[in-house]
Short mmCIF file of C-alpha atoms in Angstrom, two decimals:
data_model
loop_
_atom_site.label_atom_id
_atom_site.label_comp_id
_atom_site.label_asym_id
_atom_site.label_seq_id
_atom_site.Cartn_x
_atom_site.Cartn_y
_atom_site.Cartn_z
CA UNK A 973 100.16 131.00 105.03
CA UNK A 974 98.36 127.31 106.25
CA UNK A 975 97.69 126.61 109.43
CA UNK A 976 101.30 124.28 111.13
CA UNK A 977 100.10 120.65 111.79
CA UNK A 978 101.57 121.08 115.39
CA UNK A 979 98.79 123.49 115.88
CA UNK A 980 96.23 121.40 114.33
CA UNK A 981 93.31 120.33 116.76
CA UNK A 982 94.24 116.51 118.06
CA UNK A 983 92.22 113.26 117.63
CA UNK A 984 90.02 112.78 120.60
CA UNK A 985 90.89 109.79 122.68
CA UNK A 986 87.91 108.78 123.91
CA UNK A 987 88.45 107.11 126.96
CA UNK A 988 85.90 108.37 129.19
CA UNK A 989 83.33 106.54 126.22
CA UNK A 990 85.01 103.48 126.99
CA UNK A 991 85.08 103.60 130.35
CA UNK A 992 81.29 104.35 130.57
CA UNK A 993 80.72 101.13 127.69
CA UNK A 994 82.87 99.31 129.93
CA UNK A 995 80.87 100.49 133.04
CA UNK A 996 77.90 99.36 131.25
CA UNK A 997 78.96 96.00 129.80
CA UNK A 998 79.76 94.74 133.31
CA UNK A 999 76.37 95.73 134.24
CA UNK A 1000 75.13 94.03 131.92
CA UNK A 1001 77.07 90.74 132.59
CA UNK A 1002 76.02 91.18 135.86
CA UNK A 1003 73.16 91.36 135.93
CA UNK A 1004 72.58 88.09 133.05
CA UNK A 1005 74.76 86.53 136.15
CA UNK A 1006 71.59 87.16 138.34
CA UNK A 1007 68.56 86.52 136.22
CA UNK A 1008 70.49 83.32 135.47
CA UNK A 1009 70.62 82.65 139.70
CA UNK A 1010 66.85 83.80 139.93
CA UNK A 1011 65.06 81.72 136.92
CA UNK A 1012 66.82 78.35 137.62
CA UNK A 1013 67.07 78.46 141.89
CA UNK A 1014 64.82 80.89 142.98
CA UNK A 1015 66.69 83.69 144.34
CA UNK A 1016 70.05 85.74 143.73
CA UNK A 1017 73.77 83.15 143.74
CA UNK A 1018 75.49 84.10 147.20
CA UNK A 1019 78.95 84.69 144.34
CA UNK A 1020 76.84 87.62 142.83
CA UNK A 1021 79.10 90.54 144.10
CA UNK A 1022 82.67 88.51 144.08
CA UNK A 1023 82.52 87.71 139.96
CA UNK A 1024 80.60 91.26 139.69
CA UNK A 1025 83.79 92.83 141.42
CA UNK A 1026 86.08 90.22 139.55
CA UNK A 1027 84.28 91.08 136.03
CA UNK A 1028 84.80 95.34 137.54
CA UNK A 1029 88.53 94.23 138.45
CA UNK A 1030 89.71 93.07 134.69
CA UNK A 1031 88.02 96.41 133.12
CA UNK A 1032 89.06 98.49 134.70
CA UNK A 1033 92.78 97.16 134.98
CA UNK A 1034 92.46 96.98 131.51
CA UNK A 1035 91.15 100.09 130.74
CA UNK A 1036 93.89 102.00 132.66
CA UNK A 1037 96.54 99.79 130.88
CA UNK A 1038 94.80 101.69 126.91
CA UNK A 1039 94.24 104.66 128.88
CA UNK A 1040 98.23 104.65 129.63
CA UNK A 1041 99.88 103.07 126.54
CA UNK A 1042 97.64 103.26 124.12
CA UNK A 1043 95.10 106.19 124.73
CA UNK A 1044 94.40 106.32 120.76
CA UNK A 1045 93.35 102.94 120.58
CA UNK A 1046 89.41 102.24 119.20
CA UNK A 1047 87.68 102.73 122.97
CA UNK A 1048 84.99 100.09 121.56
CA UNK A 1049 86.98 96.98 121.54
CA UNK A 1050 87.25 96.51 125.28
CA UNK A 1051 83.77 96.97 126.20
CA UNK A 1052 82.40 94.47 123.09
CA UNK A 1053 84.95 92.26 124.46
CA UNK A 1054 84.21 92.77 127.71
CA UNK A 1055 80.30 92.18 127.33
CA UNK A 1056 80.42 89.46 124.98
CA UNK A 1057 82.55 86.91 127.99
CA UNK A 1058 80.25 88.23 130.58
CA UNK A 1059 77.13 87.09 128.64
CA UNK A 1060 79.38 83.83 128.33
CA UNK A 1061 79.80 83.57 131.63
CA UNK A 1062 76.36 83.57 132.68
CA UNK A 1063 75.64 81.67 130.02
CA UNK A 1064 78.19 78.91 131.45
CA UNK A 1065 76.52 79.01 134.89
CA UNK A 1066 73.50 78.53 133.27
CA UNK A 1067 73.93 74.94 131.76
CA UNK A 1068 76.46 73.92 134.48
CA UNK A 1069 72.95 74.35 137.32
CA UNK A 1070 71.13 72.77 134.91
CA UNK A 1071 73.47 69.63 134.96
CA UNK A 1072 73.10 66.92 138.38
CA UNK A 1073 76.53 67.24 139.55
CA UNK A 1074 77.43 70.97 139.50
CA UNK A 1075 81.32 70.71 138.24
CA UNK A 1076 82.05 74.84 138.48
CA UNK A 1077 82.98 75.85 134.47
CA UNK A 1078 81.85 79.44 134.86
CA UNK A 1079 84.28 79.80 137.57
CA UNK A 1080 86.96 78.05 135.73
CA UNK A 1081 85.87 80.02 132.79
CA UNK A 1082 86.45 83.12 134.89
CA UNK A 1083 90.09 81.89 135.38
CA UNK A 1084 91.08 82.02 131.37
CA UNK A 1085 89.38 84.98 130.86
CA UNK A 1086 91.77 86.91 133.70
CA UNK A 1087 94.46 84.77 131.94
CA UNK A 1088 93.36 86.67 128.35
CA UNK A 1089 93.04 90.30 129.59
CA UNK A 1090 96.61 89.79 131.21
CA UNK A 1091 98.14 88.53 128.03
CA UNK A 1092 95.80 91.61 125.86
CA UNK A 1093 97.13 94.14 128.96
CA UNK A 1094 101.36 92.84 128.46
CA UNK A 1095 101.00 92.74 123.96
CA UNK A 1096 99.62 96.80 124.40
CA UNK A 1097 102.61 97.55 127.11
CA UNK A 1098 105.54 95.59 125.43
CA UNK A 1099 104.38 95.78 121.42
CA UNK A 1100 105.42 99.65 121.00
CA UNK A 1101 104.89 99.36 116.91
CA UNK A 1102 103.25 96.60 115.37
CA UNK A 1103 105.40 96.72 112.83
CA UNK A 1104 108.00 94.97 114.70
CA UNK A 1105 106.53 92.03 113.99
CA UNK A 1106 106.97 91.97 110.53
CA UNK A 1107 110.31 91.42 111.59
CA UNK A 1108 109.31 87.89 112.63
CA UNK A 1109 107.49 87.17 109.31
CA UNK A 1110 109.19 83.62 108.47
CA UNK A 1111 109.49 82.50 112.31
CA UNK A 1112 105.68 83.14 113.26
CA UNK A 1113 104.91 81.17 110.10
CA UNK A 1114 107.29 77.87 111.44
CA UNK A 1115 105.77 78.56 114.77
CA UNK A 1116 101.98 78.67 113.76
CA UNK A 1117 102.93 74.82 111.18
CA UNK A 1118 104.49 73.81 114.52
CA UNK A 1119 101.79 74.14 116.80
CA UNK A 1120 99.07 72.72 113.65
CA UNK A 1121 101.19 69.93 114.29
CA UNK A 1122 101.75 69.51 117.89
CA UNK A 1123 98.25 67.50 118.24
CA UNK A 1124 99.64 64.84 116.16
CA UNK A 1125 102.52 64.25 118.24
CA UNK A 1126 102.08 60.55 119.94
CA UNK A 1127 101.72 61.03 123.73
CA UNK A 1128 101.70 64.83 123.40
CA UNK A 1129 98.76 64.73 120.76
CA UNK A 1130 94.68 63.94 122.46
CA UNK A 1131 91.93 62.28 120.73
CA UNK A 1132 88.25 64.13 121.89
CA UNK A 1133 85.56 63.08 119.51
CA UNK A 1134 87.27 62.16 117.07
CA UNK A 1135 89.18 65.22 116.69
CA UNK A 1136 92.87 65.16 117.34
CA UNK A 1137 93.21 69.00 117.73
CA UNK A 1138 94.39 69.05 122.08
CA UNK A 1139 97.13 68.87 123.34
CA UNK A 1140 98.19 67.43 127.57
CA UNK A 1141 99.40 70.62 129.54
CA UNK A 1142 100.67 69.73 133.21
CA UNK A 1143 97.83 71.82 135.15
CA UNK A 1144 95.89 73.26 132.72
CA UNK A 1145 94.46 70.30 131.12
CA UNK A 1146 93.87 70.23 127.87
CA UNK A 1147 94.55 73.16 125.45
CA UNK A 1148 94.07 73.72 121.60
CA UNK A 1149 97.22 75.87 119.40
CA UNK A 1150 95.42 75.87 116.57
CA UNK A 1151 93.57 78.77 118.49
CA UNK A 1152 97.20 80.43 118.92
CA UNK A 1153 98.55 79.52 115.48
CA UNK A 1154 95.58 81.21 113.82
CA UNK A 1155 97.33 84.79 114.68
CA UNK A 1156 101.06 83.41 114.29
CA UNK A 1157 99.74 82.43 110.63
CA UNK A 1158 98.00 86.25 110.43
CA UNK A 1159 101.29 87.70 110.83
CA UNK A 1160 103.53 85.70 108.57
CA UNK A 1161 100.92 86.04 106.38
CA UNK A 1162 100.44 89.92 106.29
CA UNK A 1163 104.41 89.70 106.19
CA UNK A 1164 104.10 87.77 103.17
CA UNK A 1165 101.87 89.17 101.13
CA UNK A 1166 103.33 92.45 101.51
CA UNK A 1167 106.96 91.46 100.64
CA UNK A 1168 105.55 89.27 97.50
CA UNK A 1169 102.47 90.82 96.91
CA UNK A 1170 103.62 92.59 93.33
CA UNK A 1171 104.93 89.11 91.95
CA UNK A 1172 100.93 88.36 92.72
CA UNK A 1173 99.18 91.11 91.22
CA UNK A 1174 101.55 90.27 87.94
CA UNK A 1175 98.96 90.15 85.15
CA UNK A 1176 98.22 86.75 83.21
CA UNK A 1177 95.32 85.96 80.55
CA UNK A 1178 92.17 87.55 80.69
CA UNK A 1179 89.26 84.64 80.17
CA UNK A 1180 85.83 85.35 80.67
CA UNK A 1181 86.43 89.17 81.48
CA UNK A 1182 88.63 87.98 84.54
CA UNK A 1183 92.41 89.21 84.68
CA UNK A 1184 93.86 85.80 86.44
CA UNK A 1185 97.29 85.20 87.80
CA UNK A 1186 100.16 84.02 86.11
CA UNK A 1187 100.18 80.24 86.80
CA UNK A 1188 104.05 80.34 88.43
CA UNK A 1189 101.95 82.52 90.90
CA UNK A 1190 99.50 79.97 92.25
CA UNK A 1191 102.15 78.08 94.55
CA UNK A 1192 101.14 80.19 97.79
CA UNK A 1193 96.88 79.33 97.10
CA UNK A 1194 98.00 75.30 96.46
CA UNK A 1195 100.34 75.69 99.57
CA UNK A 1196 97.11 77.24 101.52
CA UNK A 1197 94.94 74.40 100.18
CA UNK A 1198 97.28 71.54 101.04
CA UNK A 1199 97.90 72.34 104.25
CA UNK A 1200 94.22 72.70 105.56
CA UNK A 1201 93.46 69.89 103.65
CA UNK A 1202 96.11 68.16 105.96
CA UNK A 1203 95.09 68.86 108.70
CA UNK A 1204 91.58 68.13 107.17
CA UNK A 1205 92.83 64.65 106.77
CA UNK A 1206 95.16 63.55 110.30
CA UNK A 1207 93.71 66.33 112.41
CA UNK A 1208 90.26 65.47 111.48
CA UNK A 1209 88.99 68.81 112.44
CA UNK A 1210 86.75 70.69 109.46
CA UNK A 1211 86.45 73.93 111.61
CA UNK A 1212 90.25 74.62 111.38
CA UNK A 1213 90.85 73.99 107.61
CA UNK A 1214 88.15 75.99 106.60
CA UNK A 1215 89.12 79.13 108.47
CA UNK A 1216 92.98 78.51 107.69
CA UNK A 1217 91.77 78.46 104.02
CA UNK A 1218 89.43 81.19 104.54
CA UNK A 1219 92.36 83.62 106.51
CA UNK A 1220 94.27 83.36 103.46
CA UNK A 1221 92.43 83.57 100.28
CA UNK A 1222 90.78 86.93 102.21
CA UNK A 1223 94.04 88.16 103.01
CA UNK A 1224 95.12 87.60 99.78
CA UNK A 1225 92.37 89.24 97.89
CA UNK A 1226 92.68 92.89 100.10
CA UNK A 1227 96.33 92.56 99.14
CA UNK A 1228 95.84 92.36 95.91
CA UNK A 1229 92.06 93.23 94.92
CA UNK A 1230 92.16 91.14 92.42
CA UNK A 1231 88.71 89.16 92.25
CA UNK A 1232 90.19 86.17 90.13
CA UNK A 1233 91.86 84.94 93.77
CA UNK A 1234 88.62 84.52 95.41
CA UNK A 1235 87.21 82.38 92.52
CA UNK A 1236 90.56 80.56 92.57
CA UNK A 1237 89.63 80.23 96.36
CA UNK A 1238 86.35 79.14 96.03
CA UNK A 1239 86.95 76.45 93.05
CA UNK A 1240 90.03 75.02 95.19
CA UNK A 1241 87.80 75.17 98.20
CA UNK A 1242 85.16 73.01 96.50
CA UNK A 1243 87.53 70.84 95.32
CA UNK A 1244 88.45 70.70 98.60
CA UNK A 1245 85.27 69.57 100.05
CA UNK A 1246 84.27 67.21 96.82
CA UNK A 1247 87.55 65.21 97.80
CA UNK A 1248 86.68 65.28 101.85
CA UNK A 1249 83.22 63.88 101.40
CA UNK A 1250 84.53 61.11 98.53
CA UNK A 1251 87.04 59.62 100.95
CA UNK A 1252 86.71 60.61 104.19
CA UNK A 1253 84.12 59.33 106.81
CA UNK A 1254 83.67 62.16 109.40
CA UNK A 1255 82.89 64.87 106.94
CA UNK A 1256 80.40 62.23 104.86
CA UNK A 1257 78.97 62.07 108.34
CA UNK A 1258 78.92 66.07 108.96
CA UNK A 1259 77.32 66.24 105.32
CA UNK A 1260 74.78 63.69 106.12
CA UNK A 1261 74.08 64.94 109.28
CA UNK A 1262 73.06 68.86 107.80
CA UNK A 1263 71.51 67.56 104.66
CA UNK A 1264 69.25 64.98 106.35
CA UNK A 1265 69.08 66.16 109.54
CA UNK A 1266 65.40 65.79 110.48
CA UNK A 1267 65.38 62.11 109.09
CA UNK A 1268 65.29 59.29 111.95
CA UNK A 1269 67.68 57.50 110.59
CA UNK A 1270 70.09 60.03 110.95
CA UNK A 1271 68.41 61.47 113.91
CA UNK A 1272 69.34 58.20 115.98
CA UNK A 1273 72.26 57.46 114.93
CA UNK A 1274 75.03 57.37 118.06
CA UNK A 1275 77.53 58.60 115.93
CA UNK A 1276 77.76 61.14 113.52
CA UNK A 1277 73.99 61.30 113.97
CA UNK A 1278 71.90 64.95 113.33
CA UNK A 1279 70.47 64.78 117.60
CA UNK A 1280 72.33 67.56 118.50
CA UNK A 1281 71.88 70.07 116.16
CA UNK A 1282 68.20 69.29 115.56
CA UNK A 1283 67.94 70.06 119.68
CA UNK A 1284 69.46 73.21 118.96
CA UNK A 1285 66.75 74.16 116.63
CA UNK A 1286 64.28 72.57 118.77
CA UNK A 1287 65.45 75.43 121.04
CA UNK A 1288 65.29 78.50 119.41
CA UNK A 1289 62.42 77.66 117.86
CA UNK A 1290 61.10 77.66 121.81
CA UNK A 1291 62.49 80.59 122.00
CA UNK A 1292 60.72 82.73 119.66
CA UNK A 1293 61.41 86.17 119.15
CA UNK A 1294 62.27 87.43 122.83
CA UNK A 1295 62.73 83.81 124.77
CA UNK A 1296 61.51 82.29 127.42
CA UNK A 1297 64.18 84.35 129.98
CA UNK A 1298 67.32 83.43 131.20
CA UNK A 1299 67.23 80.51 133.69
CA UNK A 1300 63.98 79.21 132.22
CA UNK A 1301 64.43 77.56 129.28
CA UNK A 1302 66.18 73.63 129.02
CA UNK A 1303 69.27 74.79 126.82
CA UNK A 1304 70.56 71.14 128.66
CA UNK A 1305 68.59 69.43 126.24
CA UNK A 1306 71.49 70.32 123.67
CA UNK A 1307 74.94 68.08 124.11
CA UNK A 1308 78.07 70.73 124.61
CA UNK A 1309 75.29 73.85 125.26
CA UNK A 1310 77.91 75.27 127.51
CA UNK A 1311 80.45 75.64 124.04
CA UNK A 1312 80.00 74.27 120.11
CA UNK A 1313 75.74 74.53 120.97
CA UNK A 1314 75.85 78.21 123.26
CA UNK A 1315 74.73 80.44 120.54
CA UNK A 1316 71.27 78.24 120.70
CA UNK A 1317 70.99 78.28 123.74
CA UNK A 1318 71.02 81.72 124.22
CA UNK A 1319 68.39 82.04 121.21
CA UNK A 1320 66.55 79.41 123.64
CA UNK A 1321 66.47 82.30 125.95
CA UNK A 1322 66.73 85.26 124.92
CA UNK A 1323 65.55 84.57 121.93
CA UNK A 1324 66.24 85.84 118.35
CA UNK A 1325 65.96 89.23 118.89
CA UNK A 1326 68.52 88.73 121.44
CA UNK A 1327 70.75 86.40 119.19
CA UNK A 1328 70.27 89.59 117.10
CA UNK A 1329 72.44 91.95 119.94
CA UNK A 1330 75.32 89.21 120.01
CA UNK A 1331 75.96 89.73 116.05
CA UNK A 1332 75.74 92.92 115.76
CA UNK A 1333 78.52 92.64 118.96
CA UNK A 1334 80.62 90.34 116.70
CA UNK A 1335 80.22 92.85 113.66
CA UNK A 1336 80.77 96.18 115.50
CA UNK A 1337 84.57 94.27 116.18
CA UNK A 1338 84.94 93.31 112.74
CA UNK A 1339 83.61 96.66 111.59
CA UNK A 1340 86.43 98.64 114.29
CA UNK A 1341 89.31 96.08 113.01
CA UNK A 1342 88.44 96.76 109.07
CA UNK A 1343 88.15 100.87 110.27
CA UNK A 1344 91.88 100.67 111.97
CA UNK A 1345 92.95 99.07 108.49
CA UNK A 1346 91.64 101.88 106.24
CA UNK A 1347 93.57 103.80 108.48
CA UNK A 1348 96.45 102.68 108.76
CA UNK A 1349 98.88 103.21 105.94
CA UNK A 1350 101.58 100.21 105.94
CA UNK A 1351 101.03 97.79 104.12
CA UNK A 1352 101.94 95.03 106.56
CA UNK A 1353 99.73 96.90 108.97
CA UNK A 1354 96.47 96.77 106.65
CA UNK A 1355 96.64 93.17 105.92
CA UNK A 1356 97.38 92.85 109.33
CA UNK A 1357 94.01 94.21 111.04
CA UNK A 1358 91.98 92.77 108.41
CA UNK A 1359 92.75 89.19 109.08
CA UNK A 1360 92.56 89.13 112.91
CA UNK A 1361 89.26 91.04 112.35
CA UNK A 1362 88.17 88.24 109.69
CA UNK A 1363 89.31 85.42 112.19
CA UNK A 1364 87.04 86.34 113.99
CA UNK A 1365 83.91 87.53 111.52
CA UNK A 1366 84.62 84.25 109.38
CA UNK A 1367 84.54 81.94 113.08
CA UNK A 1368 81.62 83.51 113.82
CA UNK A 1369 80.06 82.72 110.34
CA UNK A 1370 81.14 79.29 110.70
CA UNK A 1371 79.29 78.93 114.55
CA UNK A 1372 76.44 80.49 113.68
CA UNK A 1373 75.76 78.76 110.11
CA UNK A 1374 76.37 75.36 112.15
CA UNK A 1375 74.12 75.75 114.24
CA UNK A 1376 71.21 77.40 112.30
CA UNK A 1377 72.27 74.70 110.11
CA UNK A 1378 73.14 76.58 107.05
CA UNK A 1379 76.65 75.41 106.29
CA UNK A 1380 77.54 71.59 107.89
CA UNK A 1381 78.59 71.25 111.49
CA UNK A 1382 82.49 72.53 111.71
CA UNK A 1383 83.52 72.06 115.53
CA UNK A 1384 84.66 75.98 116.10
CA UNK A 1385 83.36 77.10 118.98
CA UNK A 1386 82.26 81.09 119.42
CA UNK A 1387 84.29 83.79 119.83
CA UNK A 1388 84.52 84.83 123.66
CA UNK A 1389 81.26 83.38 124.76
CA UNK A 1390 82.00 79.25 124.58
CA UNK A 1391 83.65 77.92 127.26
CA UNK A 1392 87.70 77.15 126.42
CA UNK A 1393 90.14 78.67 127.53
CA UNK A 1394 92.44 78.57 123.84
CA UNK A 1395 89.77 80.21 121.95
CA UNK A 1396 89.08 83.41 124.78
CA UNK A 1397 92.44 83.18 125.72
CA UNK A 1398 93.21 83.29 121.96
CA UNK A 1399 90.62 86.46 121.33
CA UNK A 1400 91.61 88.38 123.37
CA UNK A 1401 95.44 87.86 122.70
CA UNK A 1402 93.47 89.83 119.13
CA UNK A 1403 92.04 91.88 120.89
CA UNK A 1404 94.56 93.51 122.43
CA UNK A 1405 96.51 93.65 118.83
CA UNK A 1406 93.76 95.30 117.13
CA UNK A 1407 94.06 97.61 120.24
CA UNK A 1408 98.07 98.56 119.68
CA UNK A 1409 96.75 99.08 115.90
CA UNK A 1410 94.62 100.76 115.95
CA UNK A 1411 96.28 103.43 118.58
CA UNK A 1412 99.07 103.44 116.14
CA UNK A 1413 96.68 104.10 113.14
CA UNK A 1414 94.67 107.39 115.02
CA UNK A 1415 98.15 108.06 117.02
CA UNK A 1416 98.97 112.49 116.14
CA UNK A 1417 102.47 113.47 114.46
CA UNK A 1418 103.46 115.30 117.58
CA UNK A 1419 103.23 112.71 119.80
CA UNK A 1420 106.15 110.72 118.15
CA UNK A 1421 108.31 113.53 119.24
CA UNK A 1422 107.55 113.01 123.02
CA UNK A 1423 108.99 109.69 122.99
CA UNK A 1424 106.04 107.15 122.19
CA UNK A 1425 107.11 106.39 119.69
CA UNK A 1426 110.77 107.11 117.72
CA UNK A 1427 110.36 109.18 114.67
CA UNK A 1428 111.67 108.73 111.11
CA UNK A 1429 114.06 110.12 109.92
CA UNK A 1430 115.83 111.08 106.26
CA UNK A 1431 119.28 109.31 105.82
CA UNK A 1432 122.13 111.09 106.11
CA UNK A 1433 124.22 111.71 103.15
CA UNK A 1434 125.95 109.49 101.74
CA UNK A 1435 129.62 110.29 100.34
CA UNK A 1436 130.67 109.29 97.25
CA UNK A 1437 133.01 106.98 97.57
CA UNK A 1438 130.97 104.75 99.86
CA UNK A 1439 130.35 100.92 99.61
CA UNK A 1440 126.97 100.24 97.72
CA UNK A 1441 126.10 97.95 101.07
CA UNK A 1442 126.26 100.89 102.99
CA UNK A 1443 124.19 102.63 101.23
CA UNK A 1444 121.49 99.45 101.54
CA UNK A 1445 121.82 99.33 105.31
CA UNK A 1446 121.46 103.06 105.85
CA UNK A 1447 118.68 102.58 103.75
CA UNK A 1448 117.08 99.35 105.50
CA UNK A 1449 117.50 100.82 108.88
CA UNK A 1450 115.86 103.51 108.13
CA UNK A 1451 112.65 101.82 105.98
CA UNK A 1452 112.86 98.79 107.25
CA UNK A 1453 113.37 98.97 110.68
CA UNK A 1454 111.83 102.23 111.52
CA UNK A 1455 108.84 102.35 114.26
CA UNK A 1456 105.02 103.66 112.74
CA UNK A 1457 105.70 107.23 111.92
CA UNK A 1458 103.31 110.12 110.38
CA UNK A 1459 105.97 111.88 108.04
CA UNK A 1460 106.95 110.76 105.00
CA UNK A 1461 110.81 111.04 103.83
CA UNK A 1462 111.75 114.59 103.29
CA UNK A 1463 111.98 113.58 99.45
CA UNK A 1464 109.33 111.39 98.60
CA UNK A 1465 106.95 112.69 96.23
CA UNK A 1466 104.30 109.74 96.57
CA UNK A 1467 104.30 107.49 99.54
CA UNK A 1468 106.34 104.36 99.94
CA UNK A 1469 103.83 101.51 100.35
CA UNK A 1470 104.90 101.49 104.29
CA UNK A 1471 104.25 104.71 104.86
CA UNK A 1472 101.78 105.91 107.21
CA UNK A 1473 99.29 108.15 107.52
CA UNK A 1474 100.39 111.26 106.80
CA UNK A 1475 99.13 114.74 106.52
CA UNK A 1476 102.56 117.16 105.96
CA UNK A 1477 103.66 117.96 102.48
CA UNK A 1478 106.99 116.93 101.99
CA UNK A 1479 109.90 119.17 103.33
CA UNK A 1480 111.69 120.34 99.69
CA UNK A 1481 107.51 121.08 99.31
CA UNK A 1482 106.01 124.19 100.12
CA UNK A 1483 101.59 124.74 101.50
CA UNK A 1484 100.01 126.18 97.95
CA UNK A 1485 100.17 130.80 97.72
CA UNK A 1486 103.66 130.87 99.99
CA UNK A 1487 106.53 132.62 98.56
CA UNK A 1488 109.72 130.15 97.98
CA UNK A 1489 112.08 132.45 101.19
CA UNK A 1490 108.85 131.69 103.02
CA UNK A 1491 109.75 129.66 106.34
CA UNK A 1492 107.14 127.12 107.96
CA UNK A 1493 107.81 125.28 110.91
CA UNK A 1494 106.95 122.06 109.59
CA UNK A 1495 109.75 122.59 107.78
CA UNK A 1496 111.92 121.43 109.96
CA UNK A 1497 113.59 118.70 110.69
CA UNK A 1498 113.58 117.25 113.97
CA UNK A 1499 116.95 117.50 116.12
CA UNK A 1500 118.63 114.44 117.86
CA UNK A 1501 116.27 115.53 121.19
CA UNK A 1502 113.41 115.17 119.66
CA UNK A 1503 113.82 111.56 118.27
#
């Protein structure tokens, strides 16, 4: 007789491994902060111990929350986020020391870090099951669009350097609602695509060896394209427009597995880019500054020139392979070195080798998110984890590509590193969501009997005379509203699209080699007290 699943080895939680990595991240971040002071002023900053203690309290706090509320969550996400955040704080402090007037930007960023960590912890505590977010699919979509449009409201929105993407918030200064909007829109995309993927994968005509979608199914991608162009036109924000449309196309491909959607997405993007370059001045300036960055005419332009881009390239060239050392470079020669061009500032002081390490950290976040998506069996969770991971990956590609002159500059900020409270809070919220999703993906079936999550129960038999609406309501209560579980319906032979991971056979089936009258512990349906 096969061994009962309840007796199999449980997956390791790796919380001690997370603690070890977290301590290492705090040590590296604190050492970077101290090296900046030594390089610039020749002495260790007087507040280095307070900085280390603050960062350690934040890291240990989120670690304890994860240990108690999501002990099976991915052990790599929090240490990497703390490491990147700490390195960003050190570089912001470095740029601040190079100014004529010290602004204390590092302390402000540390306050935003605290708020972001608190929000990530609250997500882990109060969001018991990521599938609950599917109930708010259209509410999330509407809220995301409202946040995108808020900067256009007279008296509320504010314009900085040609882009109208900020709003005025009392006591907080300015806030960029588009950063939070990308999370809400990811939830909406995941819920929408998992509900309508059957229509989107319907076969259309075959052309050039590729099965294209039907014409009437192009509505979602056209709508997303129009919305992204609207952001580009009215808010003059190339970065958010590109991120918004790229996120939707990527999730559409994951939902349908049809390469034709990628081709269509690239076609729409190319058409939008050509139209924008012909009719919108700010886009023309970005492209001109990209293609003709080293020409004197473009370099010396006061508005829309390439001075910032070229100075960033010179700084990275000065850093070489291993960099000048923290505090030994001249990142202040690059405008906005603490925000838009913080990647170039790191390139000068820690060199190409250090930049590769930073990129590997982002790659780890993306890889862990995609791995979590692969471990999930519910379609909504798979799309949500993929979308959140792709949001960070695409943002890093756009920023690094712009700074290195691979693509035109877009105005986005580097996640966790760059100065800016809006981006920092949004990225910590993404980490909180990935922690919760990864915990549900790895949690063994035995844990669902302990009250951590309720177990999905088979629907009760419906009497012959029962009304059809009662039957539908019962099925909806079990299938849609029940939290994630590792058990399939007892009478099911194939897994539903929304059924989570399971290694258990249907209750009516028996393991190979077991007699029909044998009784196994896995065939017992949980009682009411086990729920």
